[in-house]
Coordinates of C-alpha atoms in Angstrom, one line a residue:
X1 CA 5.9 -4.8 10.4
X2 CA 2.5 -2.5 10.5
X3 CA 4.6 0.3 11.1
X4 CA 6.8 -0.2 8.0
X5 CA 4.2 -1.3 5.7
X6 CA 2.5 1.7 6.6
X7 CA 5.6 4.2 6.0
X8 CA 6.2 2.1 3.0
X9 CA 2.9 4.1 1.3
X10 CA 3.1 7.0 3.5
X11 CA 6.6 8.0 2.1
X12 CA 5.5 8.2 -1.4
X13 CA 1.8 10.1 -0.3
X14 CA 1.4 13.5 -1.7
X15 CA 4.2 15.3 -0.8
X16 CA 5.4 16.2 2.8
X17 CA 3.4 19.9 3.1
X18 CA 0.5 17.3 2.2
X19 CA 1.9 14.7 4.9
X20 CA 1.8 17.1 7.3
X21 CA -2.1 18.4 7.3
X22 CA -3.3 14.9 5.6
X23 CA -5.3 12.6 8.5
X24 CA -5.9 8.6 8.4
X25 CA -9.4 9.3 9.3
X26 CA -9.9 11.4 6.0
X27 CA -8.4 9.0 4.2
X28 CA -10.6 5.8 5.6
X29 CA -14.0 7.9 5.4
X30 CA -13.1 9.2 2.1
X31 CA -13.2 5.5 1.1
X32 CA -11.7 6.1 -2.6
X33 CA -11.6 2.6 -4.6
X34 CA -7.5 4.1 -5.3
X35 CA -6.4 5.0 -1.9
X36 CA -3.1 4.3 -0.6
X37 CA -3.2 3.8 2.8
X38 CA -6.8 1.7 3.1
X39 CA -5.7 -1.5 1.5
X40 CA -2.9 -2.0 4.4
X41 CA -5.7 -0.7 6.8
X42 CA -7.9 -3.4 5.9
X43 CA -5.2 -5.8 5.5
X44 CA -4.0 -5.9 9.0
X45 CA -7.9 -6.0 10.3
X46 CA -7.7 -2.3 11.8
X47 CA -10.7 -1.2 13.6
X48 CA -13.3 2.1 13.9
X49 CA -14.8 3.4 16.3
X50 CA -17.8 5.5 15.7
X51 CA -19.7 7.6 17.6
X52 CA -23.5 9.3 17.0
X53 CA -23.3 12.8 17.0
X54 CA -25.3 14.1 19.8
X55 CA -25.4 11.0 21.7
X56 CA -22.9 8.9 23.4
X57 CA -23.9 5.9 21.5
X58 CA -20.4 4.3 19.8
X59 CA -19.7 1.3 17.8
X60 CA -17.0 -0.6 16.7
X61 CA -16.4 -2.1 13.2
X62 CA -13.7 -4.2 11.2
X63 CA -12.3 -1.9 8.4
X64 CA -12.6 -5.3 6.4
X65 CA -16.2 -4.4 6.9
X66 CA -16.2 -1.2 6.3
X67 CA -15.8 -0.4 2.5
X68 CA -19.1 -0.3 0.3
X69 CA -19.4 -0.2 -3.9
X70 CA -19.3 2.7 -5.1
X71 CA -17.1 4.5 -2.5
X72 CA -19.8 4.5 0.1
X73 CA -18.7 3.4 3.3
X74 CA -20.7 1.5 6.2
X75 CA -21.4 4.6 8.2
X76 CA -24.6 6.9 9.2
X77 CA -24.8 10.4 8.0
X78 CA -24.4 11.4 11.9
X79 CA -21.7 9.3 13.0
X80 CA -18.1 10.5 13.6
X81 CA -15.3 8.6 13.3
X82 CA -14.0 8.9 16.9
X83 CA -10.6 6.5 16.6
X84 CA -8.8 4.0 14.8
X85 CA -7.5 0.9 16.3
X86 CA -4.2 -0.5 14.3
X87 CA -3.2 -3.7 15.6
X88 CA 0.9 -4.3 15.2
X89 CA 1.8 -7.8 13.7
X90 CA 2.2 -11.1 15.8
X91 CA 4.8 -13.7 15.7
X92 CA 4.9 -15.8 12.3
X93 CA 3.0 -13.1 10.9
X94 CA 3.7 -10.9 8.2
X95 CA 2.5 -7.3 6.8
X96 CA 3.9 -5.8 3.3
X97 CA 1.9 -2.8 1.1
X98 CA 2.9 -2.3 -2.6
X99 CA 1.8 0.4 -5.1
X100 CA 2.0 1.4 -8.9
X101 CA 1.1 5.1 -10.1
X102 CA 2.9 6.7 -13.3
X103 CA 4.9 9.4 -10.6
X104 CA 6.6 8.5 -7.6
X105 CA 4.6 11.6 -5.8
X106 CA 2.2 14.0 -6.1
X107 CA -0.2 10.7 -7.8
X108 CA -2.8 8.8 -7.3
X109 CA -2.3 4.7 -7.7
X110 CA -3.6 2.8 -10.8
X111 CA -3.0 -0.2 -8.4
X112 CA -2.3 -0.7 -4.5
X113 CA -2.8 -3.5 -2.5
X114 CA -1.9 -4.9 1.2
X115 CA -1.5 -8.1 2.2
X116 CA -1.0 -10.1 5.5
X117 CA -0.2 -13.6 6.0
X118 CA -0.3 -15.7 9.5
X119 CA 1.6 -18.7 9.3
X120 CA 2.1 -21.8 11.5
X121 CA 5.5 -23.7 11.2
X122 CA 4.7 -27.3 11.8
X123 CA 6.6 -30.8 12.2
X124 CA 7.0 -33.5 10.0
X125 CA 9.2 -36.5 9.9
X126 CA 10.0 -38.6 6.7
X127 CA 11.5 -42.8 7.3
X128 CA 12.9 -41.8 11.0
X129 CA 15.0 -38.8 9.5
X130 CA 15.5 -35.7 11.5
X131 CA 12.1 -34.4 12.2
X132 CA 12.0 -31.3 9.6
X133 CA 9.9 -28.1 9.6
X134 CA 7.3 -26.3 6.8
X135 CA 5.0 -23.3 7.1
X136 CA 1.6 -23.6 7.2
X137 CA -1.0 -20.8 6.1
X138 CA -3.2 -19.9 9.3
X139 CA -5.0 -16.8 7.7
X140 CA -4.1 -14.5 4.9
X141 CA -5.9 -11.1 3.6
X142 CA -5.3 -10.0 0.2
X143 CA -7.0 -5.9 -0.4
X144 CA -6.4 -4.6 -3.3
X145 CA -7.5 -0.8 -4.5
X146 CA -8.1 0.3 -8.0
X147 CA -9.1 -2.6 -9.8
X148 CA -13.1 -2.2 -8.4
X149 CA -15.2 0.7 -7.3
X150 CA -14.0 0.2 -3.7
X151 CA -11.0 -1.7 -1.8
X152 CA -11.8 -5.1 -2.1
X153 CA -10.5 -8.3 -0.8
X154 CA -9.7 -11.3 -2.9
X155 CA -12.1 -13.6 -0.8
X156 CA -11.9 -16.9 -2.8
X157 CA -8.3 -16.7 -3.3
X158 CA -7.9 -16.3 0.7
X159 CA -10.3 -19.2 1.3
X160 CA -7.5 -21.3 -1.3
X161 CA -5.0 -20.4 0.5
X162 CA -5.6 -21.2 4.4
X163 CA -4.1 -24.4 5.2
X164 CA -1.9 -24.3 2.2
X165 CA 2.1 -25.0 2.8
X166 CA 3.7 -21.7 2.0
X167 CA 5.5 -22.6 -1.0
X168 CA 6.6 -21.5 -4.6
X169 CA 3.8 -24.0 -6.1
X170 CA 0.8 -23.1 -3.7
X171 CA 1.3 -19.3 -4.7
X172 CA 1.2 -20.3 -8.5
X173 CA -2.0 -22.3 -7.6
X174 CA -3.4 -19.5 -5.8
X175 CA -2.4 -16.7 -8.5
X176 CA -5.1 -18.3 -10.9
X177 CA -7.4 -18.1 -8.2
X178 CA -6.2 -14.3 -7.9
X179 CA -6.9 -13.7 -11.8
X180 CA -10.3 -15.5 -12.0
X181 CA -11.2 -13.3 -9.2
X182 CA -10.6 -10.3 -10.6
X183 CA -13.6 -8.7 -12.5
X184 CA -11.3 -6.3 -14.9
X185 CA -12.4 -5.9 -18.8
X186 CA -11.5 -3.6 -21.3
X187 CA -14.9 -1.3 -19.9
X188 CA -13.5 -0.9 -16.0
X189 CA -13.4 2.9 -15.7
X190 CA -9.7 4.1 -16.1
X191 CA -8.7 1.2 -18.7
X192 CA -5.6 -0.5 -18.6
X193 CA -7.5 -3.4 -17.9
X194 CA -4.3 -5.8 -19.1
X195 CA -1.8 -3.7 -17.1
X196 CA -3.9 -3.7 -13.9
X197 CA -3.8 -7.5 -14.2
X198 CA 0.3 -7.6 -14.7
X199 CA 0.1 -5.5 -11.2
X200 CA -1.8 -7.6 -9.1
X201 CA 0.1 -10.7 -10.2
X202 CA 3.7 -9.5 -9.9
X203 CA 2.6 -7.6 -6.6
X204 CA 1.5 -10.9 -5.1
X205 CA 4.6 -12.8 -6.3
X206 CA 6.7 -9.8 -4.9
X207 CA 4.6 -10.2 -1.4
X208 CA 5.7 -14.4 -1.2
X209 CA 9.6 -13.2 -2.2
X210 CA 9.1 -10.8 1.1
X211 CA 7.6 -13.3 3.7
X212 CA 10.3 -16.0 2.2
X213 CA 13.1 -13.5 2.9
X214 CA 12.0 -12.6 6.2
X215 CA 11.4 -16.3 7.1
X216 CA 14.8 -17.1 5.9
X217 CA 16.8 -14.6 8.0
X218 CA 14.4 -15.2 11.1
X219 CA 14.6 -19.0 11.0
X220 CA 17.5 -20.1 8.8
X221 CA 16.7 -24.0 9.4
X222 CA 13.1 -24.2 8.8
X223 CA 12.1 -25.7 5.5
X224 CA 11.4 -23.2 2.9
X225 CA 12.3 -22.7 -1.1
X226 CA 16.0 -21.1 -2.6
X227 CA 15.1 -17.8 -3.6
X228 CA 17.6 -16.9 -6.4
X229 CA 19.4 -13.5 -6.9
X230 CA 17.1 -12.7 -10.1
X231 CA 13.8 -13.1 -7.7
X232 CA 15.8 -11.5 -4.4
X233 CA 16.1 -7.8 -6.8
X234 CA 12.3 -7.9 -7.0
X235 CA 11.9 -6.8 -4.0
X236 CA 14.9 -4.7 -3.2
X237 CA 13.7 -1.0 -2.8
X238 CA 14.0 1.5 -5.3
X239 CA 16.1 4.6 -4.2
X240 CA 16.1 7.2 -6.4
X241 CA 19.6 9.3 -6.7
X242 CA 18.8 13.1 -6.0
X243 CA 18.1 15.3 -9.4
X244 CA 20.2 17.7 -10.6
X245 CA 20.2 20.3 -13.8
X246 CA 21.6 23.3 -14.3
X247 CA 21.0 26.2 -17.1
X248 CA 23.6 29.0 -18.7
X249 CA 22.4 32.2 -19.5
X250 CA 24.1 35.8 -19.5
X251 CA 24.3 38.1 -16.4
X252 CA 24.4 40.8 -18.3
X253 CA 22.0 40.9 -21.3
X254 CA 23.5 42.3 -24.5
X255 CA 20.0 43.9 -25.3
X256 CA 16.6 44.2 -24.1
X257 CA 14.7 41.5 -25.9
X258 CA 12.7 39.1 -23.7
X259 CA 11.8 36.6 -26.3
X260 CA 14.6 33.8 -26.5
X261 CA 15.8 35.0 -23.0
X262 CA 15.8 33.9 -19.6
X263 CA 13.5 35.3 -17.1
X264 CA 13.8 34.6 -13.4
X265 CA 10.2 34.0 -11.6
X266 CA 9.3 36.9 -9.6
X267 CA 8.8 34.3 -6.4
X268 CA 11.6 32.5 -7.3
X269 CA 13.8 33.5 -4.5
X270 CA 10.8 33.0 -2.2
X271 CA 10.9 29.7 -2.8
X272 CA 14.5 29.0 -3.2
X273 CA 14.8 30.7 0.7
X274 CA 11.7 29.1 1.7
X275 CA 10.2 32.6 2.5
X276 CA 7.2 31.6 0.4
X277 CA 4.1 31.9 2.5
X278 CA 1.4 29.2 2.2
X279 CA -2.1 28.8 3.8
X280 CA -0.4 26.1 6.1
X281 CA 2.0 28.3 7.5
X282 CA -0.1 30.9 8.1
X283 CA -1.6 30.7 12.3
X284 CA -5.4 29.1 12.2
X285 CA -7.4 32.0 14.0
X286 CA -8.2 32.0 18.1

């Protein structure tokens, strides 16, 4: 579940050249208030290890921990980051990462969040009828980037929630919770204020659709709430059909004239071939 809410952000990052020289660690010491991947970092409680530079003096810290105002993160001017510790998902426990920019690519998000949710099925037993079964919140993180000036998590809803029964009527409860929490006005930086709000409340609702799906194929008999086919499309996954065009123009110009004409880039079959030569390609120096 770590892995594929991780790929889930990582597939729409940038662009694969950018995939491919991108790190983790730049991403978590960057510590941008509208990063992609450290919401679902902080969600499933990864861990840092830093070291002083110089020294052999490390320390470890919660990535919950670890993100300050004003993207400033909890580290020394001489510390490294030495690794990154991502714990996968135990059982009854669930992982999801969501995101909203105006492109698929090659954008930054105006919201994305991470949440993780340990649950507990317990026993109950109604009149001397077949003893039935309900899920229980254990612990829940809700992070959220781009709606303050660094990932924050929704610490008031969370404390709502644990304990809760995981149910269409607790996550209603706990969504005004969400939307008293959040601190957006028409002055946030970047605006869209009313939009951002829409985000973090349909991402939320689309995160309890997910754990009720997964709870329904994993344990068919246990007690949880119909999901109908309108809800269920919420969280199918978009997949885009691959883009096409095409252009006419004459092989053989009748005259001269450039304006009103066709010209064909002069690296245009460089890139077409994938000839094209960028820094990337190009050998670091011995």
């Amino acid at each position: 579940s770590t892995c594929h809410a991780l790929l889930n952000q990582l597939n729409s990052f940038g662009s694969e050249q950018i995939r491919n020289v991108a790190t983790i660690g730049g991403n978590i010491i960057h510590g941008s208030s509208i990063s992609s991947l450290n919401p679902i970092l902080q969600a499933c409680n990864a861990k840092l290890k830093l070291i002083k530079h110089g020294t052999n003096e490390q320390c470890e810290i919660a990535l919950r921990n670890f993100f300050l105002r004003n993207n400033n993160v909890d580290k020394e001017r001489d510390e490294i980051l030495l690794s990154v510790y991502i714990p996968f998902t135990e059982k009854y426990e669930y992982l999801q990462s969501y995101k909203q920019s105006r492109r698929r690519k090659f954008d930054s998000p105006i919201v994305s969040c991470g949440f993780q949710v340990k649950l507990e099925q317990i026993q109950f037993q109604i009149d001397g009828f077949v003893p039935e079964f309900k899920w229980k919140i254990q612990s829940v993180c809700l992070s959220f980037g781009g709606i303050a000036s660094s990932i924050v998590m929704m610490n008031k809803t969370q404390d709502y929630l644990k304990d809760k029964p995981w149910c269409k009527q607790t996550m209603k409860d706990a969504l005004k919770y969400l939307l008293d929490e959040l601190t957006l006005n028409e002055s946030t930086p970047g605006g869209q204020a009313e939009y951002r709000r829409t985000l973090v409340a349909s991402f939320f609702f689309k995160f309890y659709l997910y754990v009720k799906e997964q709870l329904q194929k994993t344990y068919p008999d246990t007690v949880v709430d119909e999901i109908s086919s309108n809800e269920l499309s919420a969280i199918k996954t978009y997949v885009r059909d691959l883009s096409r065009g095409e252009q006419e123009f004459q092989s053989k110009p009748i005259s001269n004239k450039i304006v009103g004409s066709s010209s064909i880039h002069n690296s245009a079959y460089l890139h077409a071939t994938g000839e094209a030569k960028y820094t990337c390609d190009i050998p670091t120096p011995s």
